[in-house]
XYZ file of C-alpha atoms in Angstrom:
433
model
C 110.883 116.576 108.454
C 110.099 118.968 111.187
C 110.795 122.003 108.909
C 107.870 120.525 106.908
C 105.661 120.026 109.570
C 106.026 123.897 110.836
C 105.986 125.778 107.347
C 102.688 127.207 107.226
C 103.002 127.981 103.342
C 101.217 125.609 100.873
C 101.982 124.905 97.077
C 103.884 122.799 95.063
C 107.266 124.626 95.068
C 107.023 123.963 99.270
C 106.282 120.982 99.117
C 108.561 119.761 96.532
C 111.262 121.005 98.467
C 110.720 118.805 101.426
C 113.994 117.263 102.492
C 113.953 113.644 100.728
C 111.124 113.907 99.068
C 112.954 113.813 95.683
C 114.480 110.742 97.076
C 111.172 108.765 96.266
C 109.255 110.916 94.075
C 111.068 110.063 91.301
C 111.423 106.159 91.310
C 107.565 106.263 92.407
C 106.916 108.109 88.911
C 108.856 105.337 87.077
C 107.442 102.302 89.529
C 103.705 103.422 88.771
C 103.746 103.685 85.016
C 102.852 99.867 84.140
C 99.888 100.307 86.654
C 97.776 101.240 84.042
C 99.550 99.501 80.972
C 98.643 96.065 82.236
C 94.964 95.530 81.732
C 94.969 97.289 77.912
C 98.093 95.268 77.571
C 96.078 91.742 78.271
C 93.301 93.048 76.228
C 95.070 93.663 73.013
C 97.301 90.215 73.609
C 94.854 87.857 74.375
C 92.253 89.463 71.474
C 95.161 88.813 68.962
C 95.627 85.536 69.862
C 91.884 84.600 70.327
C 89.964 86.844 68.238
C 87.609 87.675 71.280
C 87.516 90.750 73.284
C 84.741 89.237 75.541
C 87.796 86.678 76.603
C 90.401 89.512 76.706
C 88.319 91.603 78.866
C 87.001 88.332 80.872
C 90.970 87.435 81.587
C 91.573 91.423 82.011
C 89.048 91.802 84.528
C 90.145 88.863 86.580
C 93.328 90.419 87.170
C 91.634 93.951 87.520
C 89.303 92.503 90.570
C 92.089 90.148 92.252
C 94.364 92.931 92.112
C 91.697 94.918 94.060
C 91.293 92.885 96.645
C 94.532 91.523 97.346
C 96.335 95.276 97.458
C 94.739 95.697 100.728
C 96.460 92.754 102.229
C 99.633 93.985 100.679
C 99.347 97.315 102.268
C 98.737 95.658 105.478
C 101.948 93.487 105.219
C 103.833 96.759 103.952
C 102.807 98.992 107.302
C 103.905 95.646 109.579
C 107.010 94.764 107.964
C 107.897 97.402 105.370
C 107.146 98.577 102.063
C 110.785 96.567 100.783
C 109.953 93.706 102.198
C 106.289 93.274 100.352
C 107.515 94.785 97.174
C 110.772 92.930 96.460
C 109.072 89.676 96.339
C 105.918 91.664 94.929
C 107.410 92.275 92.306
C 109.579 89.243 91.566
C 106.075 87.473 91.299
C 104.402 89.510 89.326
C 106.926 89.602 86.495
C 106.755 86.072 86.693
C 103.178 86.165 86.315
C 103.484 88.520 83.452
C 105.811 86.385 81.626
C 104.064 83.403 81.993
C 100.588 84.979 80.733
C 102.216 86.333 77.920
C 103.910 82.638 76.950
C 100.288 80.929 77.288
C 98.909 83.583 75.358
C 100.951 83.260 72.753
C 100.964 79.304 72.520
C 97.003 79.672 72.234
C 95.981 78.056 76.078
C 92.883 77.081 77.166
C 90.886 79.870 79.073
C 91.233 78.546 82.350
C 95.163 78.678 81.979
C 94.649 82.041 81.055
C 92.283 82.860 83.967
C 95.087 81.036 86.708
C 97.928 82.918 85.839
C 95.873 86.515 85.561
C 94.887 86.105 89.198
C 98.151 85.580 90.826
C 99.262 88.656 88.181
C 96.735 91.356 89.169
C 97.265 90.042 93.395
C 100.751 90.662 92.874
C 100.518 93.999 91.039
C 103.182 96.698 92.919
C 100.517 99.463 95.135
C 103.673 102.502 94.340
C 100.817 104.738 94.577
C 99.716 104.173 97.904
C 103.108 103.537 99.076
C 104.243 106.523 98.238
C 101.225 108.580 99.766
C 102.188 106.873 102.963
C 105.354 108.275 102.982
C 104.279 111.737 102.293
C 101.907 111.348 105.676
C 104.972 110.173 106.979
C 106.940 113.011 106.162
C 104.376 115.496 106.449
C 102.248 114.245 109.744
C 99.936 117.049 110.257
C 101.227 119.980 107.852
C 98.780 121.928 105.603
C 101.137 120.631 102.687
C 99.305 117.146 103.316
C 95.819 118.827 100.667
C 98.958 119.775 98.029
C 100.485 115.994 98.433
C 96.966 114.443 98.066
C 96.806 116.780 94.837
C 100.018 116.181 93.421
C 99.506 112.557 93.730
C 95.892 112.885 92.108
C 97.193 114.430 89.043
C 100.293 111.813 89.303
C 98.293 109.647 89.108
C 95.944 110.824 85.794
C 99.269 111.072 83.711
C 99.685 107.742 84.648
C 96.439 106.478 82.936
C 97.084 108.938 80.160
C 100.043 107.745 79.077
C 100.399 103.732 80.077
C 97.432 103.290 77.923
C 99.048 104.820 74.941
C 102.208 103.855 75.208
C 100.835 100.186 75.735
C 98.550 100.377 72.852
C 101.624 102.045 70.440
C 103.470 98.904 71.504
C 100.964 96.646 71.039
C 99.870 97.773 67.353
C 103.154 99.343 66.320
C 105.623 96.545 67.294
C 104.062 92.940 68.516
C 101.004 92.228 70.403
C 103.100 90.868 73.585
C 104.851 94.129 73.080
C 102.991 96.263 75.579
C 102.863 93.294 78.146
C 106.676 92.918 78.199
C 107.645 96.363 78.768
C 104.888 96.630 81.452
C 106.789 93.494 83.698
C 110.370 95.497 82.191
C 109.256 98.763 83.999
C 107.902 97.163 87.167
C 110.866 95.655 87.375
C 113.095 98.591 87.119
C 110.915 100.864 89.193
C 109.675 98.434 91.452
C 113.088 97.522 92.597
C 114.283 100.879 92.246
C 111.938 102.648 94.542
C 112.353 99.813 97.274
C 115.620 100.422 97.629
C 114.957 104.247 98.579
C 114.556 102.622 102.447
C 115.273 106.118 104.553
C 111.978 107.798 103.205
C 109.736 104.543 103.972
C 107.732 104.713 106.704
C 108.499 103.498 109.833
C 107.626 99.801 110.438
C 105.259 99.278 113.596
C 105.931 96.328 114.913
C 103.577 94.583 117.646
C 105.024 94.283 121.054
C 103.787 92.823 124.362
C 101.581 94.885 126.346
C 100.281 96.927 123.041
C 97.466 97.195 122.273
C 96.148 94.989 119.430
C 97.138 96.363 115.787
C 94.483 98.007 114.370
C 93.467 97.502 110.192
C 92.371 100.508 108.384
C 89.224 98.605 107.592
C 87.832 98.838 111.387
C 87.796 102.498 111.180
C 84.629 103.342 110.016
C 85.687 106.520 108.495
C 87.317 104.316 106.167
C 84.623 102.298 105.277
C 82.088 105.370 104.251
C 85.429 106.512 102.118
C 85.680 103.310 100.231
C 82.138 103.432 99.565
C 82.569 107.237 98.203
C 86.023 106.017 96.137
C 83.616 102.977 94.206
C 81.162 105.900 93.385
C 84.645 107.430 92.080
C 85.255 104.363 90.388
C 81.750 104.247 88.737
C 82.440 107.833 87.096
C 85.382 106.346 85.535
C 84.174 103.054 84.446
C 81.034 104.548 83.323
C 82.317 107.114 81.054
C 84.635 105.427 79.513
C 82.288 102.724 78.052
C 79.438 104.870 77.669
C 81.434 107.488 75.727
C 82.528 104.419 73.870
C 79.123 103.619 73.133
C 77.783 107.254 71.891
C 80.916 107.390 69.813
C 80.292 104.324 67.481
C 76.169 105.341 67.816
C 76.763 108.093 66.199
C 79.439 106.893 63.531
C 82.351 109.167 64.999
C 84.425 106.584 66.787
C 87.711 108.884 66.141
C 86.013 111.341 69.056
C 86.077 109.266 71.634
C 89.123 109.329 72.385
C 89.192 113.784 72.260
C 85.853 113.382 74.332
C 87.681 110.951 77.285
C 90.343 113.277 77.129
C 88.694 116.473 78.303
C 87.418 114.351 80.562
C 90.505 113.465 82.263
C 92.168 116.990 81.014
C 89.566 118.628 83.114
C 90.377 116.228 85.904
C 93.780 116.978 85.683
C 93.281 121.014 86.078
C 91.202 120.481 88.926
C 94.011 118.528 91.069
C 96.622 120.477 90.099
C 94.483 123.789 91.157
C 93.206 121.653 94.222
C 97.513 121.653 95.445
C 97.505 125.703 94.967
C 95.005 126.760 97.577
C 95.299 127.100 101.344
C 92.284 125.569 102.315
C 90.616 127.667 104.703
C 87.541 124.473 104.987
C 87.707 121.320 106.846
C 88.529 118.416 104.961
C 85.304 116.610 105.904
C 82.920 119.726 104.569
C 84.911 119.910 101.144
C 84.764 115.979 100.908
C 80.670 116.561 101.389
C 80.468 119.567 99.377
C 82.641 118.208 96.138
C 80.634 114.621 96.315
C 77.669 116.732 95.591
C 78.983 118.711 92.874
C 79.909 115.802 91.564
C 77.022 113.787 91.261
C 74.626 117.135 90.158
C 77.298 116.989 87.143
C 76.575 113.789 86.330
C 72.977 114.375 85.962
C 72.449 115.902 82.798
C 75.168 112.882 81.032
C 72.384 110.734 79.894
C 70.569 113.314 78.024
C 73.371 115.240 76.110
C 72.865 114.284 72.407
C 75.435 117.012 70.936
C 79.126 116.216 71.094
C 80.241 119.584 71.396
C 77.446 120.096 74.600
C 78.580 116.445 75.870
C 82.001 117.446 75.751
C 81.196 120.120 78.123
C 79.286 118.380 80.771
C 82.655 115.967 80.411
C 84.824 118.563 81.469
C 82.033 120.026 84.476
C 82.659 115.954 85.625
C 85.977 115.655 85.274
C 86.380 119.187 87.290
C 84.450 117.708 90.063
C 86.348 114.245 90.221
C 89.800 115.679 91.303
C 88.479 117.398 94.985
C 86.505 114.991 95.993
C 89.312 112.266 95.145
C 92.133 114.410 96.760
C 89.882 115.132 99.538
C 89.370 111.588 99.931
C 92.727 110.737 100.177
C 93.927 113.808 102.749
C 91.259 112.365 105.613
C 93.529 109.136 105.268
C 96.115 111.057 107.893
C 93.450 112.223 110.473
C 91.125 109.287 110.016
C 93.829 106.392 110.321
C 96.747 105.416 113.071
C 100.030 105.468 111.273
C 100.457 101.945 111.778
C 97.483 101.318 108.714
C 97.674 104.304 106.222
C 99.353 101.718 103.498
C 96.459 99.563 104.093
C 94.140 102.052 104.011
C 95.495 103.903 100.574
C 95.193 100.579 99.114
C 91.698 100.069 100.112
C 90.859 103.408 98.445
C 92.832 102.529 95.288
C 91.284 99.204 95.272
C 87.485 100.776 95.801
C 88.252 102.779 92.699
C 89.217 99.885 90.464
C 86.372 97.974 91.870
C 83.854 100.901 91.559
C 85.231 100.793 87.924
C 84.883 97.473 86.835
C 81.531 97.326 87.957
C 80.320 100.603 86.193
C 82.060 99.585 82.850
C 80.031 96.091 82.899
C 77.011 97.845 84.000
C 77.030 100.546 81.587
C 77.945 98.078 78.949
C 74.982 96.007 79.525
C 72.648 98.980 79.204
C 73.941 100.414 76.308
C 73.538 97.178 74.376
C 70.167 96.533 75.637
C 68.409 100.650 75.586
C 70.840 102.499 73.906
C 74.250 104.556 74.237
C 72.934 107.080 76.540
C 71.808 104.923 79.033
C 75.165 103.851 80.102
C 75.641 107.364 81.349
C 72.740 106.464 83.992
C 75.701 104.917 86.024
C 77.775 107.325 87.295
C 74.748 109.098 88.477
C 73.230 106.153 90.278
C 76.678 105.622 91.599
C 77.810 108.839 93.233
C 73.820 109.599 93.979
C 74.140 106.398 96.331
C 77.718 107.088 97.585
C 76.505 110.649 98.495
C 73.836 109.372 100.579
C 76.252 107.040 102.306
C 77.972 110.234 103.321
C 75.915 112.407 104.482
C 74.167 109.525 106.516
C 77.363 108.722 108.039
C 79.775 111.837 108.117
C 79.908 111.912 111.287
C 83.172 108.958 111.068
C 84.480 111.603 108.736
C 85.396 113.346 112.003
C 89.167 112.747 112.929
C 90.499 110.133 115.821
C 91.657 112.543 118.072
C 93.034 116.428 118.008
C 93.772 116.067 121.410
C 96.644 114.864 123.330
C 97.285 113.787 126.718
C 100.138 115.060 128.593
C 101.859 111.562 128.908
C 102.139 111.316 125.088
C 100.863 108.618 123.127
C 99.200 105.597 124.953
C 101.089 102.672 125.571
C 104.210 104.801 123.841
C 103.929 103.211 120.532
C 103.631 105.076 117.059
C 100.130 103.223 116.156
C 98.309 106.421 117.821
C 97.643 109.507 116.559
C 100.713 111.958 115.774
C 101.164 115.328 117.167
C 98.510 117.583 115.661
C 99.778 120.948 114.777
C 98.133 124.159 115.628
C 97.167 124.636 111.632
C 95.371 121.592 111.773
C 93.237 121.998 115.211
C 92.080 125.069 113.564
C 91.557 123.949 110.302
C 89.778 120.179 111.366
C 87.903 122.641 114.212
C 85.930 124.458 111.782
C 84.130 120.789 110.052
């Protein structure tokens, strides 16, 4: 790990070749695929069994918002005690969950069965992804490979919702409507269990002792807090756009598009991660955050009056370009902003503030289309990352890192909840914010 820390050279070869990072890289991959098969996989069940999607996306967004607020809790338990120990039994319950919605489902039961099982499902849905961020920051502590993890986790993560929808849906149509669900709880289980045996690249557990101070949660840091708020202005790009382009689509009788124009969306969000891990940034995480927020929502701008599809898919691409920085960004102020002793916790709260940010755009968005037209749903992911933006440039000054500083004596109270040895590349590089 100290070879890591010291290599000055950025990029995804480097960082790839960390020692162990292979190790957990790999089962992550496999662990985080259902993550985004299990809310299309609800939809398309419970619509074939009860001919509604207003109850299949009523039962899918219950486990979409417990799942959102319950990951943070989960992170928490994971940085006390141990990613194993919260995702074993994680896990175990979820699949349980899973299999039970899927039974109910199928034997046509009431709503409100429906609506107690999808809670404890989406609570107990595995956080891989922030888990295994968290053990990059613990491999990498302050190297300038931490921007090129945050990136390669970014665009991680995109395939992910590329291709857990599709596969889902294949399954779904192709082979059974329960299909989809049951190989979602099949690959959590595999992957789940797989990457939580990989125990010698988790990070280390910090356990409270007497005469520590008290443990701190991610949520108390108020740098935090202004990033959740700029991660649900994420989320509202996301949930926005996909409904809205959903909306044009069928306006304009070319639903086939809609699925080519979400797709440059993404694709362009995609190219901007991946480009994001290839440069040594020469900014302060803090400025880039500020200046990609704003790029972001100027592209959103001119959304809700693009009438072409060929000009619409454009402006798509501009927005999807401008999602990836401020996302990866986002994510690499995690290891300055937050002791080591929360970064699970605090991952999960920015995963979470996505799918919340999300949820809430997609209903909103919905609403307006119905009630003024298509285009009008594209009025929320301006009024989303117009309000986050204010938010931080009102309060960037908690974008600003714990400490870069270090007392002779080491850590206080000699415990690994402080802040870890800054290196020289960093000083300079946080200096210059």
């Amino acid at each position: 790990m100290a070879s890591a820390v010291k290599d000055s050279r950025t990029g995804y070869g480097t960082l790839l070749r960390t020692p162990g990072a292979w190790t957990f890289l790999l089962p992550g991959f496999l662990a985080r695929q259902p993550f985004a098969m299990l809310t299309i996989g609800i939809v398309l069940l419970v619509e074939s069994t009860t001919g509604s999607y207003g109850t299949a996306g009523a039962v899918s967004a219950a486990t979409g918002v417990s799942m959102a607020l319950f990951a943070p809790q989960g992170g928490k338990l994971a940085d006390r005690f141990g990613q194993r120990a919260v995702l074993v039994p994680g896990v175990l319950v979820h699949v349980a969950g899973v299999c039970a919605l899927i039974t109910l489902a199928l034997i046509h039961a009431p709503l409100w069965a429906l609506f107690a099982v999808a809670v404890p499902t989406g609570a107990s849905t595995p956080q891989v992804g922030p888990m295994v961020r968290a053990r990059w920051a613990s491999r990498l502590g302050g190297s300038p490979l931490m921007p090129t993890a945050a990136a390669f986790e970014s665009v991680t993560d995109e395939f992910t919702f590329v291709v857990g929808p599709v596969l889902a849906t294949a399954l779904c149509t192709g082979i059974h409507p329960a299909a989809g669900l049951v190989a979602e709880a099949a690959l959590t289980l595999a992957g789940g269990l797989l990457f939580a045996s990989q125990r010698r690249s988790q990070p280390p557990v910090h356990r409270h002792r007497a005469g520590d101070r008290p443990r701190v949660s991610a949520l108390s840091v108020p740098g935090v807090r202004v990033l959740i708020v700029a991660f649900l202005g994420i989320g509202a790009v996301f949930g926005g756009m996909q409904v809205s382009l959903t909306a044009f689509t069928q306006h304009i009788g070319q639903p086939g598009i809609n699925g080519v124009l979400y797709g440059i969306f993404a694709g362009g969000n995609m190219l901007a991660g991946i480009a994001c891990g290839l440069i040594a940034w020469k900014v302060g995480p803090r400025r880039r955050l500020l200046v990609a927020y704003g790029l972001l929502a100027l592209a959103t701008t001119p959304l809700w009056a693009v009438t072409a599809v060929p000009l619409l898919g454009a402006v798509g691409l501009v927005v999807g370009l401008c999602i990836a920085p401020a996302l990866i960004t986002g994510y690499t102020l995690v290891e300055s902003l937050v002791p080591a002793a929360a970064r699970t916790e605090a991952f999960t709260w920015l995963t979470g503030a996505v799918a919340l940010g999300q949820a809430a755009a997609a209903t909103s968005a919905g609403q307006l289309a119905d009630r003024f037209g298509p285009s009008t749903g594209f009025l929320v992911p301006l009024a989303g990352t117009a309000l986050a933006l204010t938010v931080l440039l009102a309060l960037r000054a908690h974008l600003l890192p714990r400490s870069t500083t270090r007392t002779a004596a080491g850590p206080a109270h000699g415990t690994e909840a402080q802040v870890p040895a800054v290196s020289d590349a960093l000083e300079r590089e946080l200096a210059r914010t």
